[in-house]
Amino acid sequence: MAAGGSALAALSGARGVAAVERLRSRIGVVGAGIVGASIAWHLVRRGAEVTIFEREGPAAGATGNSFAWINANFSKRPRSYFELNWRGVQGWHRLETEVGHGLQVSWGGSLEYRDDADRARQLHEQLARSQRWGYPVHAVGADTFRELEPGVTPNTEVLGAAWASAEGAIEPRSTTRSLLAAAEAEGARMVTAEVTKLDIGYGALRGVETGAGSFELDTLVLAAGVQAPELARQAGLDVPLVESPGILAHSAPTDKVLGRILLAPEIHTKQTPQGRVVAGVGFAGAGSTDASTAVGQAILGTTAEVLPAVSGLEVEEVTLGYRVLPEDGHPIVGFDPAAPGIYFASMHSGVTMAPVMGMIAAMEILDDVEVSLLTDYRLTRFR
């Protein structure tokens, strides 16, 4: 299992196309979420001819309804998966420089605490492992906790707390639009139409049919979120995703009440640069798909128990999103020998990994390499 730095890429010889031809190749990207936008931008910056297909609009699916937390936190295991996420965190700093501050990235880290003895012990074990892997996360005492977030008043005794100082968040919709605009400025073309059919002949991709007509392509990137399995079936392949809805409450704008992401036992919350408090009740998938205002108000009520300044805020929006969650929880990325010309890009933690996945996808597509960091995350593992 590859763990990072050395031997980033190994020659594959799988495509066998001259480099100059690959750079001129016609590449389609299905899906204008954050992963598709990043892949498109990295490809077009390398000189590829890129067409982005999106049936609704930028960030209309999982991205736009995401908590949009940039992290390589404790759940990111095994080591190779942690490395992808940690490179993703670092990659957002690169994109801020290369694309510009229209990306609306907020830094400051995350503050997590536990009020149960067993979970507190688990937190410290996870913290120690992350530190061994080189992740900047630190145990904090009561004084530092209050200094970091003076407005947070836990309603139970804090038995363990950690500050992951390198983490951040994006405003997912505006950031995706900014990245797509940057790709278009470099020459990418955006087509608002649904891809209805893959044109495959003699075992190779020839193009796609859409509501806006037919397009000849040499490579197709499937970054279509929860719609990816439907298109993959046309190529005779199964992309195994599990349904994982998530509900978030968004408050009306208010004064600054929170400086970083807060991960409390019953709630996770952040505040956007526009002043909106965004909160959800769990990352494991909502037990309901009720996205009513009443549900949103209940979520903000729970948030107010640990962040009193939220009390009385009106709900501006309640979003219901479906995470792009492969069956084993890990990304599905890369070419598959059973479907020449199709590059798969389905993953949870897409917001975190978008920068590094964009860079790696461009390398694998244009340079005819297989990046060793992705060895464990090919579609073939499910066969």
mmCIF file of C-alpha atoms in Angstrom:
data_model
loop_
_atom_site.group_PDB
_atom_site.id
_atom_site.type_symbol
_atom_site.label_atom_id
_atom_site.label_comp_id
_atom_site.label_asym_id
_atom_site.label_seq_id
_atom_site.Cartn_x
_atom_site.Cartn_y
_atom_site.Cartn_z
ATOM 1 C CA MET A 1 0.000 0.000 0.000
ATOM 2 C CA ALA A 2 1.588 3.278 -1.099
ATOM 3 C CA ALA A 3 1.849 5.915 1.610
ATOM 4 C CA GLY A 4 2.866 9.026 -0.224
ATOM 5 C CA GLY A 5 6.024 10.919 -1.145
ATOM 6 C CA SER A 6 8.306 8.696 -3.185
ATOM 7 C CA ALA A 7 7.497 7.309 -6.611
ATOM 8 C CA LEU A 8 4.375 9.417 -7.096
ATOM 9 C CA ALA A 9 3.701 7.932 -10.503
ATOM 10 C CA ALA A 10 4.702 4.791 -12.356
ATOM 11 C CA LEU A 11 4.551 4.311 -16.119
ATOM 12 C CA SER A 12 1.590 2.227 -17.155
ATOM 13 C CA GLY A 13 1.706 2.106 -20.924
ATOM 14 C CA ALA A 14 -2.029 1.384 -20.784
ATOM 15 C CA ARG A 15 -3.132 3.988 -23.270
ATOM 16 C CA GLY A 16 -0.254 3.870 -25.711
ATOM 17 C CA VAL A 17 -0.983 7.289 -27.238
ATOM 18 C CA ALA A 18 1.784 9.726 -28.133
ATOM 19 C CA ALA A 19 2.076 12.584 -25.617
ATOM 20 C CA VAL A 20 1.375 15.312 -28.159
ATOM 21 C CA GLU A 21 -1.815 13.508 -29.222
ATOM 22 C CA ARG A 22 -2.970 13.105 -25.617
ATOM 23 C CA LEU A 23 -2.532 16.830 -24.981
ATOM 24 C CA ARG A 24 -4.724 17.570 -28.001
ATOM 25 C CA SER A 25 -7.282 14.949 -27.102
ATOM 26 C CA ARG A 26 -10.960 15.757 -26.657
ATOM 27 C CA ILE A 27 -11.957 15.143 -23.076
ATOM 28 C CA GLY A 28 -15.451 15.306 -21.646
ATOM 29 C CA VAL A 29 -16.162 15.765 -17.941
ATOM 30 C CA VAL A 30 -19.628 14.733 -16.754
ATOM 31 C CA GLY A 31 -20.541 16.680 -13.643
ATOM 32 C CA ALA A 32 -19.906 20.276 -12.593
ATOM 33 C CA GLY A 33 -19.460 19.642 -8.890
ATOM 34 C CA ILE A 34 -16.215 20.437 -7.118
ATOM 35 C CA VAL A 35 -14.419 17.259 -8.293
ATOM 36 C CA GLY A 36 -15.471 17.651 -11.934
ATOM 37 C CA ALA A 37 -14.592 21.357 -11.854
ATOM 38 C CA SER A 38 -11.133 20.653 -10.452
ATOM 39 C CA ILE A 39 -10.399 17.889 -12.959
ATOM 40 C CA ALA A 40 -11.570 20.103 -15.828
ATOM 41 C CA TRP A 41 -9.421 23.027 -14.645
ATOM 42 C CA HIS A 42 -6.289 20.912 -14.239
ATOM 43 C CA LEU A 43 -6.803 19.312 -17.652
ATOM 44 C CA VAL A 44 -7.377 22.536 -19.548
ATOM 45 C CA ARG A 45 -4.384 24.151 -17.841
ATOM 46 C CA ARG A 46 -2.322 21.363 -19.387
ATOM 47 C CA GLY A 47 -3.637 22.197 -22.870
ATOM 48 C CA ALA A 48 -6.377 19.590 -23.270
ATOM 49 C CA GLU A 49 -9.606 20.326 -25.140
ATOM 50 C CA VAL A 50 -12.215 20.029 -22.382
ATOM 51 C CA THR A 51 -16.022 19.997 -22.493
ATOM 52 C CA ILE A 52 -17.945 19.941 -19.195
ATOM 53 C CA PHE A 53 -21.436 18.427 -19.253
ATOM 54 C CA GLU A 54 -23.847 19.363 -16.455
ATOM 55 C CA ARG A 55 -27.564 18.668 -16.593
ATOM 56 C CA GLU A 56 -28.636 21.237 -13.964
ATOM 57 C CA GLY A 57 -25.967 23.739 -12.995
ATOM 58 C CA PRO A 58 -22.702 24.172 -11.076
ATOM 59 C CA ALA A 59 -22.673 22.423 -7.683
ATOM 60 C CA ALA A 60 -26.310 21.381 -8.123
ATOM 61 C CA GLY A 61 -25.830 17.978 -6.473
ATOM 62 C CA ALA A 62 -23.705 16.714 -3.596
ATOM 63 C CA THR A 63 -21.266 19.631 -3.689
ATOM 64 C CA GLY A 64 -23.818 22.385 -3.239
ATOM 65 C CA ASN A 65 -25.425 20.585 -0.301
ATOM 66 C CA SER A 66 -22.145 19.693 1.397
ATOM 67 C CA PHE A 67 -20.835 20.857 4.771
ATOM 68 C CA ALA A 68 -17.699 21.510 2.694
ATOM 69 C CA TRP A 69 -15.175 20.760 5.440
ATOM 70 C CA ILE A 70 -11.555 20.534 4.272
ATOM 71 C CA ASN A 71 -9.830 17.966 6.471
ATOM 72 C CA ALA A 72 -7.751 14.825 6.857
ATOM 73 C CA ASN A 73 -9.321 14.045 10.198
ATOM 74 C CA PHE A 74 -9.486 10.868 12.259
ATOM 75 C CA SER A 75 -11.847 8.962 9.971
ATOM 76 C CA LYS A 76 -9.390 9.155 7.067
ATOM 77 C CA ARG A 77 -7.922 5.664 7.165
ATOM 78 C CA PRO A 78 -5.978 3.673 5.974
ATOM 79 C CA ARG A 79 -2.752 5.617 5.574
ATOM 80 C CA SER A 80 -3.079 5.948 1.792
ATOM 81 C CA TYR A 81 -6.538 7.518 2.206
ATOM 82 C CA PHE A 82 -5.174 9.902 4.834
ATOM 83 C CA GLU A 83 -2.387 10.899 2.443
ATOM 84 C CA LEU A 84 -4.881 11.724 -0.307
ATOM 85 C CA ASN A 85 -6.905 13.889 2.045
ATOM 86 C CA TRP A 86 -3.861 15.609 3.569
ATOM 87 C CA ARG A 87 -2.577 16.433 0.077
ATOM 88 C CA GLY A 88 -6.060 17.720 -0.667
ATOM 89 C CA VAL A 89 -5.913 20.081 2.317
ATOM 90 C CA GLN A 90 -2.551 21.380 1.147
ATOM 91 C CA GLY A 91 -3.827 21.567 -2.419
ATOM 92 C CA TRP A 92 -6.429 24.174 -1.462
ATOM 93 C CA HIS A 93 -3.593 26.571 -0.597
ATOM 94 C CA ARG A 94 -2.177 25.957 -4.066
ATOM 95 C CA LEU A 95 -5.529 26.628 -5.721
ATOM 96 C CA GLU A 96 -5.940 29.850 -3.745
ATOM 97 C CA THR A 97 -2.704 31.035 -5.330
ATOM 98 C CA GLU A 98 -3.344 29.710 -8.836
ATOM 99 C CA VAL A 99 -7.076 30.465 -9.163
ATOM 100 C CA GLY A 100 -7.520 33.355 -6.743
ATOM 101 C CA HIS A 101 -9.474 34.250 -3.645
ATOM 102 C CA GLY A 102 -12.832 33.921 -5.394
ATOM 103 C CA LEU A 103 -12.607 30.377 -4.057
ATOM 104 C CA GLN A 104 -13.718 31.624 -0.604
ATOM 105 C CA VAL A 105 -11.649 29.253 1.523
ATOM 106 C CA SER A 106 -11.912 29.839 5.278
ATOM 107 C CA TRP A 107 -9.070 28.579 7.458
ATOM 108 C CA GLY A 108 -8.728 28.373 11.242
ATOM 109 C CA GLY A 109 -9.003 24.658 11.884
ATOM 110 C CA SER A 110 -11.589 22.563 13.665
ATOM 111 C CA LEU A 111 -12.228 22.233 17.389
ATOM 112 C CA GLU A 112 -13.600 18.878 18.548
ATOM 113 C CA TYR A 113 -14.562 17.790 22.018
ATOM 114 C CA ARG A 114 -15.946 14.693 23.717
ATOM 115 C CA ASP A 115 -18.016 14.389 26.898
ATOM 116 C CA ASP A 116 -17.923 10.594 27.269
ATOM 117 C CA ALA A 117 -14.935 8.858 28.893
ATOM 118 C CA ASP A 118 -14.648 6.084 26.293
ATOM 119 C CA ARG A 119 -14.995 8.490 23.381
ATOM 120 C CA ALA A 120 -12.469 10.838 25.001
ATOM 121 C CA ARG A 121 -9.944 7.986 25.175
ATOM 122 C CA GLN A 122 -10.679 7.180 21.555
ATOM 123 C CA LEU A 123 -10.110 10.830 20.631
ATOM 124 C CA HIS A 124 -6.654 10.820 22.210
ATOM 125 C CA GLU A 125 -5.745 7.527 20.498
ATOM 126 C CA GLN A 126 -6.850 8.941 17.150
ATOM 127 C CA LEU A 127 -4.992 12.167 17.828
ATOM 128 C CA ALA A 128 -1.766 10.297 18.573
ATOM 129 C CA ARG A 129 -2.042 8.287 15.340
ATOM 130 C CA SER A 130 -2.668 11.419 13.284
ATOM 131 C CA GLN A 131 0.340 13.116 14.860
ATOM 132 C CA ARG A 132 2.524 10.100 14.004
ATOM 133 C CA TRP A 133 1.383 10.510 10.417
ATOM 134 C CA GLY A 134 2.440 14.164 10.491
ATOM 135 C CA TYR A 135 -0.971 15.807 10.824
ATOM 136 C CA PRO A 136 -1.091 19.078 12.801
ATOM 137 C CA VAL A 137 -3.675 18.225 15.455
ATOM 138 C CA HIS A 138 -3.199 18.969 19.148
ATOM 139 C CA ALA A 139 -4.866 18.163 22.468
ATOM 140 C CA VAL A 140 -6.156 21.328 24.145
ATOM 141 C CA GLY A 141 -7.066 22.086 27.743
ATOM 142 C CA ALA A 142 -9.896 24.199 29.094
ATOM 143 C CA ASP A 143 -8.042 27.527 28.874
ATOM 144 C CA THR A 144 -6.993 27.041 25.244
ATOM 145 C CA PHE A 145 -10.478 25.785 24.395
ATOM 146 C CA ARG A 146 -12.036 29.010 25.724
ATOM 147 C CA GLU A 147 -9.397 31.101 23.975
ATOM 148 C CA LEU A 148 -10.057 29.414 20.622
ATOM 149 C CA GLU A 149 -13.856 29.632 20.856
ATOM 150 C CA PRO A 150 -15.024 31.935 23.690
ATOM 151 C CA GLY A 151 -18.627 31.711 22.503
ATOM 152 C CA VAL A 152 -18.833 27.938 22.901
ATOM 153 C CA THR A 153 -20.291 26.776 26.216
ATOM 154 C CA PRO A 154 -20.513 22.958 26.340
ATOM 155 C CA ASN A 155 -23.519 21.853 28.358
ATOM 156 C CA THR A 156 -21.603 18.846 29.763
ATOM 157 C CA GLU A 157 -18.110 18.304 31.138
ATOM 158 C CA VAL A 158 -15.433 18.282 28.431
ATOM 159 C CA LEU A 159 -13.310 15.150 28.932
ATOM 160 C CA GLY A 160 -11.156 15.556 25.841
ATOM 161 C CA ALA A 161 -10.660 18.173 23.137
ATOM 162 C CA ALA A 162 -8.522 18.517 20.008
ATOM 163 C CA TRP A 163 -7.702 21.377 17.657
ATOM 164 C CA ALA A 164 -6.803 20.414 14.081
ATOM 165 C CA SER A 165 -5.181 23.697 13.134
ATOM 166 C CA ALA A 166 -4.722 23.116 9.379
ATOM 167 C CA GLU A 167 -8.365 22.476 8.521
ATOM 168 C CA GLY A 168 -10.834 24.790 6.854
ATOM 169 C CA ALA A 169 -13.984 25.015 4.772
ATOM 170 C CA ILE A 170 -15.234 26.424 1.497
ATOM 171 C CA GLU A 171 -18.470 28.026 0.429
ATOM 172 C CA PRO A 172 -19.222 25.159 -1.975
ATOM 173 C CA ARG A 173 -21.453 26.812 -4.557
ATOM 174 C CA SER A 174 -19.498 30.012 -5.148
ATOM 175 C CA THR A 175 -16.174 28.181 -4.996
ATOM 176 C CA THR A 176 -17.284 25.665 -7.627
ATOM 177 C CA ARG A 177 -18.535 28.470 -9.856
ATOM 178 C CA SER A 178 -15.203 30.273 -9.493
ATOM 179 C CA LEU A 179 -13.254 27.154 -10.413
ATOM 180 C CA LEU A 180 -15.471 26.512 -13.438
ATOM 181 C CA ALA A 181 -15.096 30.134 -14.533
ATOM 182 C CA ALA A 182 -11.320 29.743 -14.284
ATOM 183 C CA ALA A 183 -11.514 26.591 -16.433
ATOM 184 C CA GLU A 184 -13.646 28.387 -19.016
ATOM 185 C CA ALA A 185 -11.188 31.291 -19.057
ATOM 186 C CA GLU A 186 -8.474 28.763 -19.983
ATOM 187 C CA GLY A 187 -10.605 27.411 -22.847
ATOM 188 C CA ALA A 188 -12.937 24.790 -21.360
ATOM 189 C CA ARG A 189 -16.479 24.680 -22.729
ATOM 190 C CA MET A 190 -19.552 24.285 -20.509
ATOM 191 C CA VAL A 191 -22.596 22.467 -21.922
ATOM 192 C CA THR A 192 -25.781 22.510 -19.841
ATOM 193 C CA ALA A 193 -27.334 19.238 -20.921
ATOM 194 C CA GLU A 194 -27.777 15.725 -19.618
ATOM 195 C CA VAL A 195 -25.542 12.992 -20.980
ATOM 196 C CA THR A 196 -28.084 10.396 -22.045
ATOM 197 C CA LYS A 197 -25.922 7.810 -23.775
ATOM 198 C CA LEU A 198 -22.324 6.723 -24.055
ATOM 199 C CA ASP A 199 -21.257 6.024 -27.629
ATOM 200 C CA ILE A 200 -19.118 2.889 -27.361
ATOM 201 C CA GLY A 201 -18.058 0.908 -30.385
ATOM 202 C CA TYR A 202 -15.675 -2.023 -30.755
ATOM 203 C CA GLY A 203 -14.829 -1.790 -27.067
ATOM 204 C CA ALA A 204 -13.777 1.864 -27.126
ATOM 205 C CA LEU A 205 -15.381 5.185 -26.270
ATOM 206 C CA ARG A 206 -16.294 7.297 -29.284
ATOM 207 C CA GLY A 207 -18.303 10.050 -27.621
ATOM 208 C CA VAL A 208 -21.563 10.873 -25.862
ATOM 209 C CA GLU A 209 -25.095 11.795 -26.781
ATOM 210 C CA THR A 210 -26.705 14.617 -24.816
ATOM 211 C CA GLY A 211 -29.805 16.784 -24.824
ATOM 212 C CA ALA A 212 -27.708 19.311 -26.737
ATOM 213 C CA GLY A 213 -26.523 16.876 -29.406
ATOM 214 C CA SER A 214 -23.693 14.395 -29.955
ATOM 215 C CA PHE A 215 -20.068 15.005 -29.056
ATOM 216 C CA GLU A 216 -17.050 13.039 -30.242
ATOM 217 C CA LEU A 217 -14.596 12.380 -27.417
ATOM 218 C CA ASP A 218 -11.380 10.483 -26.792
ATOM 219 C CA THR A 219 -11.773 10.329 -22.997
ATOM 220 C CA LEU A 220 -14.738 10.761 -20.683
ATOM 221 C CA VAL A 221 -14.391 11.598 -16.986
ATOM 222 C CA LEU A 222 -17.355 10.375 -14.932
ATOM 223 C CA ALA A 223 -17.554 12.847 -12.036
ATOM 224 C CA ALA A 224 -21.329 12.682 -12.103
ATOM 225 C CA GLY A 225 -21.965 12.106 -8.410
ATOM 226 C CA VAL A 226 -24.870 9.801 -7.637
ATOM 227 C CA GLN A 227 -25.699 9.635 -11.369
ATOM 228 C CA ALA A 228 -22.367 7.917 -12.160
ATOM 229 C CA PRO A 229 -23.650 4.331 -11.701
ATOM 230 C CA GLU A 230 -26.355 4.827 -14.332
ATOM 231 C CA LEU A 231 -23.829 5.926 -16.954
ATOM 232 C CA ALA A 232 -21.274 3.294 -15.913
ATOM 233 C CA ARG A 233 -23.838 0.552 -16.538
ATOM 234 C CA GLN A 234 -23.896 1.564 -20.200
ATOM 235 C CA ALA A 235 -20.230 0.551 -20.270
ATOM 236 C CA GLY A 236 -21.090 -2.736 -18.574
ATOM 237 C CA LEU A 237 -19.630 -1.731 -15.206
ATOM 238 C CA ASP A 238 -21.036 -1.320 -11.716
ATOM 239 C CA VAL A 239 -20.065 1.703 -9.610
ATOM 240 C CA PRO A 240 -21.310 0.612 -6.163
ATOM 241 C CA LEU A 241 -22.594 3.633 -4.242
ATOM 242 C CA VAL A 242 -24.709 3.547 -1.095
ATOM 243 C CA GLU A 243 -27.446 6.046 -0.334
ATOM 244 C CA SER A 244 -26.271 8.557 2.270
ATOM 245 C CA PRO A 245 -28.502 11.606 2.699
ATOM 246 C CA GLY A 246 -27.357 14.574 4.751
ATOM 247 C CA ILE A 247 -29.414 17.481 6.081
ATOM 248 C CA LEU A 248 -27.977 20.900 6.921
ATOM 249 C CA ALA A 249 -29.627 23.938 8.459
ATOM 250 C CA HIS A 250 -28.460 27.365 7.254
ATOM 251 C CA SER A 251 -29.294 30.391 9.373
ATOM 252 C CA ALA A 252 -29.879 33.930 8.243
ATOM 253 C CA PRO A 253 -26.666 36.018 8.349
ATOM 254 C CA THR A 254 -25.586 37.213 11.782
ATOM 255 C CA ASP A 255 -22.564 38.751 13.488
ATOM 256 C CA LYS A 256 -19.464 36.620 13.903
ATOM 257 C CA VAL A 257 -20.130 33.977 16.565
ATOM 258 C CA LEU A 258 -17.734 31.188 15.549
ATOM 259 C CA GLY A 259 -14.161 31.323 14.312
ATOM 260 C CA ARG A 260 -13.622 27.742 13.220
ATOM 261 C CA ILE A 261 -15.457 24.481 12.628
ATOM 262 C CA LEU A 262 -16.965 23.090 15.834
ATOM 263 C CA LEU A 263 -17.409 19.333 16.232
ATOM 264 C CA ALA A 264 -19.531 18.803 19.350
ATOM 265 C CA PRO A 265 -20.979 15.446 20.467
ATOM 266 C CA GLU A 266 -24.441 16.201 19.062
ATOM 267 C CA ILE A 267 -23.734 18.742 16.346
ATOM 268 C CA HIS A 268 -21.210 19.982 13.805
ATOM 269 C CA THR A 269 -21.321 23.612 12.800
ATOM 270 C CA LYS A 270 -19.439 26.429 11.095
ATOM 271 C CA GLN A 271 -20.040 30.037 10.098
ATOM 272 C CA THR A 272 -19.611 31.208 6.517
ATOM 273 C CA PRO A 273 -17.828 34.423 5.496
ATOM 274 C CA GLN A 274 -21.312 35.873 4.856
ATOM 275 C CA GLY A 275 -22.280 35.227 8.487
ATOM 276 C CA ARG A 276 -24.580 32.232 8.015
ATOM 277 C CA VAL A 277 -24.357 29.494 10.629
ATOM 278 C CA VAL A 278 -24.446 26.050 8.990
ATOM 279 C CA ALA A 279 -25.132 23.010 11.173
ATOM 280 C CA GLY A 280 -25.837 19.295 10.879
ATOM 281 C CA VAL A 281 -26.384 16.468 13.315
ATOM 282 C CA GLY A 282 -24.077 13.729 11.999
ATOM 283 C CA PHE A 283 -21.748 12.637 9.216
ATOM 284 C CA ALA A 284 -22.978 9.038 9.045
ATOM 285 C CA GLY A 285 -26.075 9.862 7.009
ATOM 286 C CA ALA A 286 -29.364 11.323 8.139
ATOM 287 C CA GLY A 287 -32.040 8.970 9.433
ATOM 288 C CA SER A 288 -34.638 11.002 7.577
ATOM 289 C CA THR A 289 -34.961 12.991 4.373
ATOM 290 C CA ASP A 290 -37.254 15.577 5.946
ATOM 291 C CA ALA A 291 -35.726 18.912 4.979
ATOM 292 C CA SER A 292 -38.532 21.065 6.370
ATOM 293 C CA THR A 293 -38.025 24.398 8.084
ATOM 294 C CA ALA A 294 -39.109 22.780 11.351
ATOM 295 C CA VAL A 295 -36.251 20.272 11.092
ATOM 296 C CA GLY A 296 -33.835 23.086 10.347
ATOM 297 C CA GLN A 297 -35.064 25.048 13.361
ATOM 298 C CA ALA A 298 -34.585 21.958 15.549
ATOM 299 C CA ILE A 299 -30.988 21.609 14.305
ATOM 300 C CA LEU A 300 -30.282 25.257 15.129
ATOM 301 C CA GLY A 301 -31.905 24.692 18.529
ATOM 302 C CA THR A 302 -29.464 21.868 19.248
ATOM 303 C CA THR A 303 -26.621 24.093 18.070
ATOM 304 C CA ALA A 304 -27.729 26.854 20.461
ATOM 305 C CA GLU A 305 -27.255 24.479 23.400
ATOM 306 C CA VAL A 306 -23.476 24.743 22.902
ATOM 307 C CA LEU A 307 -23.323 28.026 20.974
ATOM 308 C CA PRO A 308 -25.832 30.334 22.728
ATOM 309 C CA ALA A 309 -25.413 33.166 20.206
ATOM 310 C CA VAL A 310 -27.314 31.022 17.672
ATOM 311 C CA SER A 311 -30.444 31.082 19.834
ATOM 312 C CA GLY A 312 -33.296 32.837 18.068
ATOM 313 C CA LEU A 313 -31.705 32.828 14.605
ATOM 314 C CA GLU A 314 -34.117 32.194 11.758
ATOM 315 C CA VAL A 315 -33.607 29.348 9.325
ATOM 316 C CA GLU A 316 -32.879 30.701 5.857
ATOM 317 C CA GLU A 317 -32.476 27.337 4.091
ATOM 318 C CA VAL A 318 -32.530 23.610 4.830
ATOM 319 C CA THR A 319 -30.580 21.495 2.339
ATOM 320 C CA LEU A 320 -30.831 17.787 1.630
ATOM 321 C CA GLY A 321 -27.868 16.316 -0.178
ATOM 322 C CA TYR A 322 -26.841 12.790 -1.125
ATOM 323 C CA ARG A 323 -23.189 12.044 -0.496
ATOM 324 C CA VAL A 324 -21.238 10.338 -3.277
ATOM 325 C CA LEU A 325 -20.357 7.402 -1.043
ATOM 326 C CA PRO A 326 -18.814 4.251 -2.538
ATOM 327 C CA GLU A 327 -19.767 0.981 -0.892
ATOM 328 C CA ASP A 328 -16.560 0.712 1.160
ATOM 329 C CA GLY A 329 -16.374 4.433 1.922
ATOM 330 C CA HIS A 330 -13.287 5.029 -0.210
ATOM 331 C CA PRO A 331 -12.806 6.748 -3.597
ATOM 332 C CA ILE A 332 -13.304 5.096 -6.968
ATOM 333 C CA VAL A 333 -10.819 6.777 -9.282
ATOM 334 C CA GLY A 334 -9.055 6.058 -12.554
ATOM 335 C CA PHE A 335 -9.322 4.118 -15.786
ATOM 336 C CA ASP A 336 -10.741 0.610 -15.808
ATOM 337 C CA PRO A 337 -9.429 -1.943 -18.305
ATOM 338 C CA ALA A 338 -12.986 -3.110 -19.004
ATOM 339 C CA ALA A 339 -14.033 0.358 -20.227
ATOM 340 C CA PRO A 340 -11.244 1.974 -22.283
ATOM 341 C CA GLY A 341 -11.480 5.752 -22.469
ATOM 342 C CA ILE A 342 -13.608 6.196 -19.329
ATOM 343 C CA TYR A 343 -12.021 7.719 -16.231
ATOM 344 C CA PHE A 344 -13.988 7.242 -13.006
ATOM 345 C CA ALA A 345 -14.088 9.865 -10.231
ATOM 346 C CA SER A 346 -16.614 8.999 -7.518
ATOM 347 C CA MET A 347 -15.831 9.825 -3.911
ATOM 348 C CA HIS A 348 -16.937 11.081 -0.546
ATOM 349 C CA SER A 349 -14.647 13.786 0.847
ATOM 350 C CA GLY A 350 -14.754 15.244 -2.639
ATOM 351 C CA VAL A 351 -14.449 18.783 -1.286
ATOM 352 C CA THR A 352 -11.230 17.939 0.562
ATOM 353 C CA MET A 353 -9.655 15.898 -2.220
ATOM 354 C CA ALA A 354 -10.723 17.988 -5.219
ATOM 355 C CA PRO A 355 -7.346 19.761 -5.686
ATOM 356 C CA VAL A 356 -5.203 16.622 -5.515
ATOM 357 C CA MET A 357 -7.665 14.524 -7.521
ATOM 358 C CA GLY A 358 -7.717 17.165 -10.232
ATOM 359 C CA MET A 359 -3.937 17.178 -10.438
ATOM 360 C CA ILE A 360 -3.619 13.377 -10.384
ATOM 361 C CA ALA A 361 -6.419 12.819 -12.910
ATOM 362 C CA ALA A 362 -4.720 15.195 -15.350
ATOM 363 C CA MET A 363 -1.471 13.267 -14.908
ATOM 364 C CA GLU A 364 -3.070 9.863 -15.432
ATOM 365 C CA ILE A 365 -5.092 10.990 -18.461
ATOM 366 C CA LEU A 366 -2.494 13.120 -20.220
ATOM 367 C CA ASP A 367 0.803 11.536 -19.170
ATOM 368 C CA ASP A 368 -0.179 7.854 -19.438
ATOM 369 C CA VAL A 369 0.804 7.034 -15.861
ATOM 370 C CA GLU A 370 -0.746 5.257 -12.924
ATOM 371 C CA VAL A 371 -0.262 7.260 -9.745
ATOM 372 C CA SER A 372 0.639 4.916 -6.915
ATOM 373 C CA LEU A 373 -1.390 6.843 -4.315
ATOM 374 C CA LEU A 374 -4.514 5.590 -6.093
ATOM 375 C CA THR A 375 -3.536 1.928 -6.270
ATOM 376 C CA ASP A 376 -6.026 0.930 -3.577
ATOM 377 C CA TYR A 377 -8.868 2.949 -5.065
ATOM 378 C CA ARG A 378 -9.507 1.553 -8.531
ATOM 379 C CA LEU A 379 -12.915 0.230 -9.557
ATOM 380 C CA THR A 380 -11.394 -3.204 -10.132
ATOM 381 C CA ARG A 381 -11.253 -3.834 -6.358
ATOM 382 C CA PHE A 382 -14.996 -4.528 -6.392
ATOM 383 C CA ARG A 383 -14.625 -7.367 -8.915
#
